[in-house]
Coordinates of C-alpha atoms in Angstrom, one line a residue:
M1 CA 99.7 -249.9 -4.1
A2 CA 100.5 -252.5 -6.5
G3 CA 102.0 -253.9 -9.8
T4 CA 101.9 -257.0 -12.0
A5 CA 104.8 -258.7 -13.7
I6 CA 105.7 -257.4 -17.1
P7 CA 104.6 -259.6 -20.0
S8 CA 107.2 -262.2 -21.1
T9 CA 108.7 -260.3 -24.0
Q10 CA 112.3 -259.1 -24.6
I11 CA 113.0 -255.6 -25.8
A12 CA 116.5 -254.5 -26.9
T13 CA 117.6 -251.1 -27.8
P14 CA 120.3 -250.4 -30.4
K15 CA 122.8 -250.1 -27.5
P16 CA 123.2 -253.7 -26.2
C17 CA 124.4 -253.4 -22.6
I18 CA 122.1 -255.6 -20.7
S19 CA 122.4 -259.3 -20.8
A20 CA 119.3 -261.5 -21.1
A21 CA 120.9 -264.1 -19.0
R22 CA 119.6 -265.0 -15.5
R23 CA 120.5 -262.4 -12.9
I24 CA 124.0 -262.7 -11.3
P25 CA 124.2 -260.6 -8.1
S26 CA 126.2 -257.5 -8.7
A27 CA 129.6 -257.2 -7.2
S28 CA 129.1 -253.6 -6.4
I29 CA 128.9 -252.2 -2.9
A30 CA 128.1 -248.8 -1.7
R31 CA 130.2 -246.4 0.3
F32 CA 129.8 -242.7 1.2
G33 CA 132.2 -240.5 -0.5
N34 CA 133.1 -238.4 -3.6
E35 CA 135.0 -240.9 -5.7
V36 CA 133.5 -243.4 -8.2
K37 CA 135.6 -246.4 -9.2
G38 CA 134.7 -249.2 -11.6
I39 CA 131.8 -249.3 -14.1
S40 CA 129.7 -252.4 -14.6
C41 CA 126.7 -252.9 -16.9
A42 CA 123.4 -253.6 -15.2
K43 CA 120.2 -254.9 -16.5
L44 CA 116.5 -254.5 -15.9
R45 CA 114.6 -257.7 -15.7
S46 CA 110.8 -257.6 -15.1
S47 CA 110.1 -260.3 -17.6
S48 CA 111.4 -257.8 -20.2
F49 CA 114.9 -256.4 -20.8
I50 CA 115.9 -252.8 -21.5
S51 CA 119.3 -251.8 -22.7
S52 CA 121.0 -248.5 -22.4
T53 CA 124.5 -247.2 -21.6
E54 CA 123.7 -243.5 -21.5
S55 CA 125.1 -241.9 -18.4
F56 CA 123.1 -239.4 -16.6
S57 CA 123.9 -236.6 -14.2
K58 CA 121.0 -235.0 -12.6
S59 CA 121.4 -231.4 -11.5
F60 CA 119.0 -229.5 -9.2
N61 CA 118.5 -225.8 -9.0
S62 CA 116.8 -224.3 -6.0
N63 CA 115.1 -220.9 -6.1
H64 CA 116.9 -220.1 -2.9
L65 CA 120.0 -222.2 -2.3
K66 CA 122.1 -224.8 -4.1
S67 CA 121.2 -228.3 -3.1
E68 CA 124.2 -230.2 -1.7
R69 CA 124.0 -233.9 -2.6
N70 CA 125.6 -236.7 -0.7
V71 CA 125.1 -239.8 -2.8
I72 CA 126.0 -243.4 -2.4
K73 CA 128.8 -244.5 -4.6
A74 CA 128.7 -248.0 -6.1
V75 CA 132.1 -249.7 -6.3
S76 CA 132.8 -252.8 -8.3
G77 CA 134.7 -255.5 -6.3
A78 CA 136.7 -258.4 -7.5
S79 CA 134.1 -260.8 -6.2
D80 CA 131.0 -260.9 -4.2
N81 CA 132.9 -262.6 -1.3
Q82 CA 136.0 -260.4 -1.3
P83 CA 136.1 -258.1 1.7
L84 CA 136.6 -254.4 0.8
P85 CA 138.6 -251.8 2.7
G86 CA 136.9 -249.1 4.7
L87 CA 133.4 -249.3 6.2
P88 CA 131.2 -249.9 3.2
V89 CA 127.4 -250.3 3.0
D90 CA 127.5 -253.8 1.6
L91 CA 124.2 -255.5 0.7
R92 CA 125.6 -258.0 -1.8
G93 CA 123.6 -261.2 -1.7
K94 CA 120.6 -259.5 -0.1
R95 CA 117.2 -259.3 -1.7
A96 CA 114.8 -256.3 -1.1
F97 CA 111.1 -255.9 -1.7
I98 CA 110.0 -252.3 -2.0
A99 CA 106.3 -251.7 -1.8
G100 CA 104.8 -248.6 -3.3
V101 CA 107.0 -247.7 -6.3
A102 CA 104.9 -246.4 -9.2
D103 CA 107.2 -243.8 -10.8
D104 CA 110.8 -242.7 -10.8
N105 CA 110.8 -239.6 -8.6
G106 CA 109.6 -240.6 -5.2
Y107 CA 111.3 -241.9 -2.0
G108 CA 110.5 -245.5 -2.9
W109 CA 112.4 -245.3 -6.2
A110 CA 115.3 -243.5 -4.5
I111 CA 115.5 -246.2 -1.8
A112 CA 115.5 -248.9 -4.5
K113 CA 118.4 -247.2 -6.2
S114 CA 120.5 -246.9 -3.1
L115 CA 119.8 -250.5 -2.2
A116 CA 120.8 -251.5 -5.7
A117 CA 123.9 -249.4 -5.5
A118 CA 124.9 -251.3 -2.4
G119 CA 124.5 -254.6 -4.2
A120 CA 120.9 -255.7 -3.3
E121 CA 118.6 -257.5 -5.7
I122 CA 115.5 -255.4 -6.2
L123 CA 111.8 -256.5 -6.3
L124 CA 109.0 -254.0 -6.5
G125 CA 105.4 -253.9 -5.6
T126 CA 103.4 -251.5 -7.7
W127 CA 99.8 -250.4 -7.2
V128 CA 97.6 -252.2 -9.7
P129 CA 96.0 -249.2 -11.4
A130 CA 99.4 -247.7 -11.9
L131 CA 101.1 -250.9 -13.1
N132 CA 100.6 -250.7 -16.8
I133 CA 101.9 -247.2 -17.1
F134 CA 104.9 -248.0 -14.9
E135 CA 105.8 -251.2 -16.7
T136 CA 105.4 -249.5 -20.1
S137 CA 107.7 -246.7 -19.1
L138 CA 110.3 -249.3 -18.0
R139 CA 110.1 -251.2 -21.2
R140 CA 110.3 -248.1 -23.4
G141 CA 113.3 -246.8 -21.5
K142 CA 111.6 -243.7 -20.1
F143 CA 113.2 -244.4 -16.7
D144 CA 116.7 -245.1 -18.0
E145 CA 118.2 -241.8 -17.0
S146 CA 116.9 -242.1 -13.5
R147 CA 118.0 -245.8 -13.3
V148 CA 121.6 -244.8 -13.6
L149 CA 123.6 -245.7 -10.5
P150 CA 126.7 -243.8 -9.2
D151 CA 129.1 -246.2 -11.0
G152 CA 127.4 -245.5 -14.4
S153 CA 125.5 -248.8 -14.5
L154 CA 121.7 -249.1 -14.6
M155 CA 119.6 -250.2 -11.6
E156 CA 118.2 -253.6 -12.4
I157 CA 114.7 -254.6 -11.3
T158 CA 114.4 -258.3 -11.1
K159 CA 110.6 -258.4 -11.0
V160 CA 107.6 -256.2 -10.5
Y161 CA 104.6 -257.5 -8.6
P162 CA 101.0 -256.2 -8.6
L163 CA 100.1 -255.1 -5.1
D164 CA 97.2 -253.4 -3.4
A165 CA 98.2 -253.2 0.3
V166 CA 94.7 -252.2 1.3
F167 CA 93.6 -255.8 1.0
D168 CA 95.2 -258.6 3.0
C169 CA 93.7 -261.5 1.2
P170 CA 91.3 -262.3 -1.7
E171 CA 88.3 -262.6 0.6
D172 CA 88.8 -258.9 1.6
V173 CA 88.4 -257.6 -1.9
P174 CA 84.9 -256.2 -2.6
E175 CA 83.1 -257.1 -5.8
D176 CA 83.3 -253.5 -7.2
V177 CA 87.1 -253.7 -7.0
K178 CA 87.3 -257.2 -8.5
T179 CA 85.3 -256.0 -11.5
N180 CA 87.0 -252.6 -11.8
K181 CA 88.6 -252.3 -15.2
R182 CA 91.8 -250.8 -13.6
Y183 CA 92.4 -254.2 -12.0
A184 CA 91.6 -256.2 -15.2
G185 CA 94.4 -258.5 -16.3
S186 CA 96.1 -258.6 -12.9
S187 CA 95.9 -261.3 -10.3
N188 CA 97.4 -262.4 -7.0
W189 CA 97.8 -258.8 -5.8
T190 CA 96.6 -258.8 -2.2
V191 CA 99.3 -258.7 0.5
K192 CA 99.1 -262.4 1.3
E193 CA 99.2 -263.4 -2.4
V194 CA 102.2 -261.2 -3.1
A195 CA 104.1 -262.7 -0.2
E196 CA 103.3 -266.2 -1.4
S197 CA 104.4 -265.3 -5.0
V198 CA 107.7 -263.9 -3.7
K199 CA 108.2 -267.0 -1.7
Q200 CA 107.5 -269.2 -4.7
D201 CA 109.8 -267.1 -7.0
F202 CA 112.7 -266.4 -4.7
G203 CA 112.2 -268.2 -1.4
T204 CA 113.3 -265.5 1.0
I205 CA 114.0 -261.8 1.2
D206 CA 116.2 -259.7 3.6
I207 CA 114.8 -256.2 3.3
L208 CA 111.2 -255.0 3.3
V209 CA 110.4 -251.4 2.5
H210 CA 107.0 -249.8 3.0
S211 CA 106.6 -246.7 0.8
L212 CA 102.9 -246.4 0.8
A213 CA 100.5 -243.7 1.9
N214 CA 97.1 -242.5 0.8
G215 CA 94.4 -240.3 2.3
P216 CA 91.4 -239.7 0.1
E217 CA 90.5 -236.6 2.2
V218 CA 94.0 -235.3 2.8
I219 CA 93.1 -231.8 1.8
K220 CA 90.3 -231.6 4.4
P221 CA 90.9 -230.3 8.0
L222 CA 90.6 -233.1 10.6
L223 CA 87.3 -231.5 11.9
E224 CA 85.8 -232.0 8.4
T225 CA 87.2 -235.5 7.7
S226 CA 84.6 -238.2 7.5
R227 CA 84.9 -241.6 9.3
Y228 CA 85.5 -243.2 5.9
G229 CA 88.3 -240.8 5.0
Y230 CA 90.0 -241.2 8.3
L231 CA 89.9 -245.0 8.4
A232 CA 90.9 -245.1 4.7
A233 CA 94.0 -243.1 5.6
I234 CA 94.9 -245.4 8.5
S235 CA 94.3 -248.5 6.4
A236 CA 96.4 -247.5 3.4
S237 CA 99.1 -245.6 5.3
S238 CA 99.8 -247.4 8.5
Y239 CA 97.9 -250.7 8.8
S240 CA 99.3 -251.7 5.4
F241 CA 102.8 -251.8 7.0
V242 CA 101.5 -254.1 9.8
S243 CA 99.9 -256.4 7.1
L244 CA 103.1 -256.4 4.9
L245 CA 105.3 -257.3 7.9
K246 CA 102.8 -260.0 9.1
H247 CA 102.8 -261.7 5.7
F248 CA 106.4 -261.2 4.7
V249 CA 108.2 -261.9 8.0
P250 CA 107.8 -265.7 7.6
I251 CA 110.0 -265.4 4.5
M252 CA 112.5 -262.9 5.8
N253 CA 115.9 -264.1 6.8
P254 CA 117.0 -263.6 10.4
G255 CA 118.9 -260.3 10.7
G256 CA 116.7 -258.7 8.1
S257 CA 115.4 -255.2 8.1
T258 CA 112.1 -253.4 7.5
I259 CA 111.8 -249.7 6.8
S260 CA 108.8 -247.4 6.4
L261 CA 108.4 -243.7 5.7
T262 CA 106.7 -241.3 8.0
Y263 CA 106.4 -237.5 8.3
I264 CA 106.8 -234.8 11.1
A265 CA 103.0 -234.2 11.0
S266 CA 102.8 -237.3 13.2
E267 CA 104.0 -235.2 16.2
R268 CA 103.7 -231.5 15.1
I269 CA 100.9 -229.5 13.6
I270 CA 101.2 -229.2 9.8
P271 CA 98.1 -227.2 8.6
G272 CA 96.9 -228.6 5.3
Y273 CA 98.1 -232.1 6.0
G274 CA 94.6 -233.4 6.9
G275 CA 92.2 -236.2 6.3
G276 CA 93.5 -238.3 9.1
M277 CA 97.0 -238.5 7.5
S278 CA 98.7 -237.0 10.6
S279 CA 97.0 -239.7 12.7
A280 CA 98.1 -242.4 10.3
K281 CA 101.7 -241.3 10.5
A282 CA 101.5 -241.2 14.3
A283 CA 100.1 -244.7 14.3
L284 CA 102.8 -245.9 11.9
E285 CA 105.5 -244.6 14.3
S286 CA 103.9 -246.2 17.3
D287 CA 103.5 -249.5 15.4
T288 CA 107.2 -249.3 14.5
K289 CA 108.2 -249.6 18.2
V290 CA 105.7 -252.4 18.9
L291 CA 106.6 -254.3 15.8
A292 CA 110.3 -253.8 16.5
F293 CA 109.8 -255.7 19.8
E294 CA 107.6 -258.4 18.4
A295 CA 109.5 -259.0 15.1
G296 CA 112.8 -258.7 16.9
R297 CA 112.0 -261.3 19.6
K298 CA 110.3 -263.8 17.3
H299 CA 112.2 -263.4 14.1
K300 CA 115.3 -261.3 14.7
I301 CA 114.0 -258.7 12.3
R302 CA 114.7 -254.9 12.8
V303 CA 111.9 -252.4 12.3
N304 CA 112.6 -248.7 11.7
T305 CA 110.9 -245.7 10.1
I306 CA 112.4 -242.7 8.3
S307 CA 110.8 -239.3 9.0
A308 CA 111.6 -237.7 5.7
G309 CA 111.4 -234.0 4.9
P310 CA 109.3 -232.5 2.1
L311 CA 110.1 -233.7 -1.5
R312 CA 108.6 -232.4 -4.7
S313 CA 107.3 -235.8 -5.8
R314 CA 104.2 -236.4 -7.8
A315 CA 102.4 -237.8 -4.8
A316 CA 103.3 -234.8 -2.7
K317 CA 102.1 -232.4 -5.3
A318 CA 98.6 -233.8 -4.9
I319 CA 98.5 -232.3 -1.4
G320 CA 98.8 -228.9 -3.0
F321 CA 101.3 -227.0 -0.8
I322 CA 104.5 -229.0 -1.2
D323 CA 106.4 -226.0 -2.6
M324 CA 105.4 -224.0 0.4
M325 CA 106.7 -226.7 2.8
I326 CA 110.0 -226.9 0.8
D327 CA 110.5 -223.1 1.0
Y328 CA 109.7 -223.2 4.7
S329 CA 112.3 -225.9 5.3
L330 CA 114.9 -224.0 3.3
E331 CA 114.4 -220.9 5.5
N332 CA 114.1 -222.7 8.9
A333 CA 116.1 -226.0 8.9
P334 CA 119.6 -226.0 10.5
L335 CA 120.9 -227.2 7.1
Q336 CA 119.7 -224.7 4.5
K337 CA 119.5 -226.8 1.4
E338 CA 116.8 -228.7 -0.4
L339 CA 116.4 -232.3 0.6
T340 CA 117.0 -234.8 -2.1
A341 CA 115.4 -238.2 -2.5
E342 CA 118.9 -239.8 -2.7
E343 CA 119.6 -238.6 0.9
V344 CA 116.6 -240.6 2.1
G345 CA 117.7 -243.5 0.0
N346 CA 121.2 -243.4 1.5
A347 CA 119.7 -243.5 5.0
A348 CA 117.6 -246.4 4.1
A349 CA 120.6 -248.3 2.7
F350 CA 122.4 -247.7 6.0
L351 CA 119.5 -248.9 8.1
A352 CA 119.2 -252.0 6.0
S353 CA 122.9 -252.8 6.3
P354 CA 124.8 -254.7 9.0
L355 CA 126.2 -251.3 10.0
A356 CA 122.8 -250.6 11.7
S357 CA 122.5 -254.1 13.3
A358 CA 121.7 -252.6 16.7
I359 CA 119.2 -250.0 15.5
T360 CA 115.6 -251.0 15.7
G361 CA 112.3 -249.3 16.9
A362 CA 113.7 -245.9 15.8
V363 CA 112.3 -242.9 14.0
V364 CA 115.2 -241.6 12.0
Y365 CA 114.9 -238.0 10.9
V366 CA 116.2 -237.2 7.4
D367 CA 115.0 -233.7 7.0
N368 CA 118.0 -231.4 7.3
G369 CA 117.3 -231.1 11.0
L370 CA 113.9 -229.3 10.6
N371 CA 112.4 -231.6 13.3
A372 CA 114.7 -230.0 15.9
M373 CA 113.3 -226.5 15.5
G374 CA 110.9 -225.1 18.0
V375 CA 110.1 -221.9 16.1
G376 CA 110.2 -220.7 12.5
V377 CA 113.2 -218.4 12.4
D378 CA 111.9 -216.7 9.3
S379 CA 109.2 -215.1 11.3
P380 CA 109.3 -211.2 11.4
I381 CA 109.3 -211.4 15.2
F382 CA 112.9 -212.5 15.0
R383 CA 114.1 -209.8 12.5
D384 CA 116.3 -208.1 15.1
L385 CA 118.1 -211.3 16.1
D386 CA 121.4 -212.2 14.5
I387 CA 120.4 -215.5 13.1
P388 CA 123.1 -217.2 11.0
K389 CA 122.2 -218.1 7.4
A390 CA 123.8 -220.3 4.8
D391 CA 126.0 -218.8 2.2
K392 CA 123.9 -218.6 -0.9
S393 CA 126.8 -218.0 -3.3

């Protein structure tokens, strides 16, 4: 998935909040709690600037249960170097590249927000065909509400890069893709080229996030999946992580962290999640362990993956049964609440932070505990059992 840099224009709204000066790392850190202190003004920079000071509070209504939200709180410190009390998730001075962000309602966006709330500088890689719409939405302020961080400031995006992680280098790109009008106007968007561009622009990064998945035949049962569909799912959803790490690890600072996103279908049967996608997620988890060893020994880089529960994102809606999976989770998970993207973002911020310095090669479940269940307790066969349920009031 990919994205090119926004054209070099400056756009200002009537509410001047965002400076057009060069980026100064935010003095905010993130901590888990219920109190917000300090408000600073943040800016979006992807060769364009957007200004807004509108605060936004997102509420979520579940058909079954109220969603409990544990969000990262950004706190403004006196300086970037001043230690803060408590045990904060502090990513000030760190730079993150998040691959696979093409809208404002998926896990990739939520991870970017949490990393930004913790003080990290944000770079994005957006799929080339989605790039123009994404950048236009950023310029026009359509994402301003969802850019709001817990301290009231706006998440800033330093730069957006075009990226198609299916292709490692220019020589891999077939002619029909090169001439495809959806790729017109974009350049340097293969994995190798993007890594080189980031190195040229910023030198190094500290955090690499893989938020990519695609299975062209995902709605087909595995027995009906073609070789092409199966290998395409593996290429886009798992090998793309290997390729990203291979090309980015030379510019990652020692002690850095990489995070990918997986799903419980890697180890359990999820009817309807087909086309080789379950195999791709299984491969991703296996690769996480091997890459943790190799990248850890050679580069002192940690490699983890988050197994996230179902989210009503645009990408998930394409599968066709996401609402059913969310309802199933609500009825059967130990924590009877709908999972939010922010909760996955919070977990990613922790894994990227020094607090997780000894965690690598791990599959971290962020799914309200659904992975622990051996049976669906909403089955009629358990109707005579006294199964505890959450208070829906």
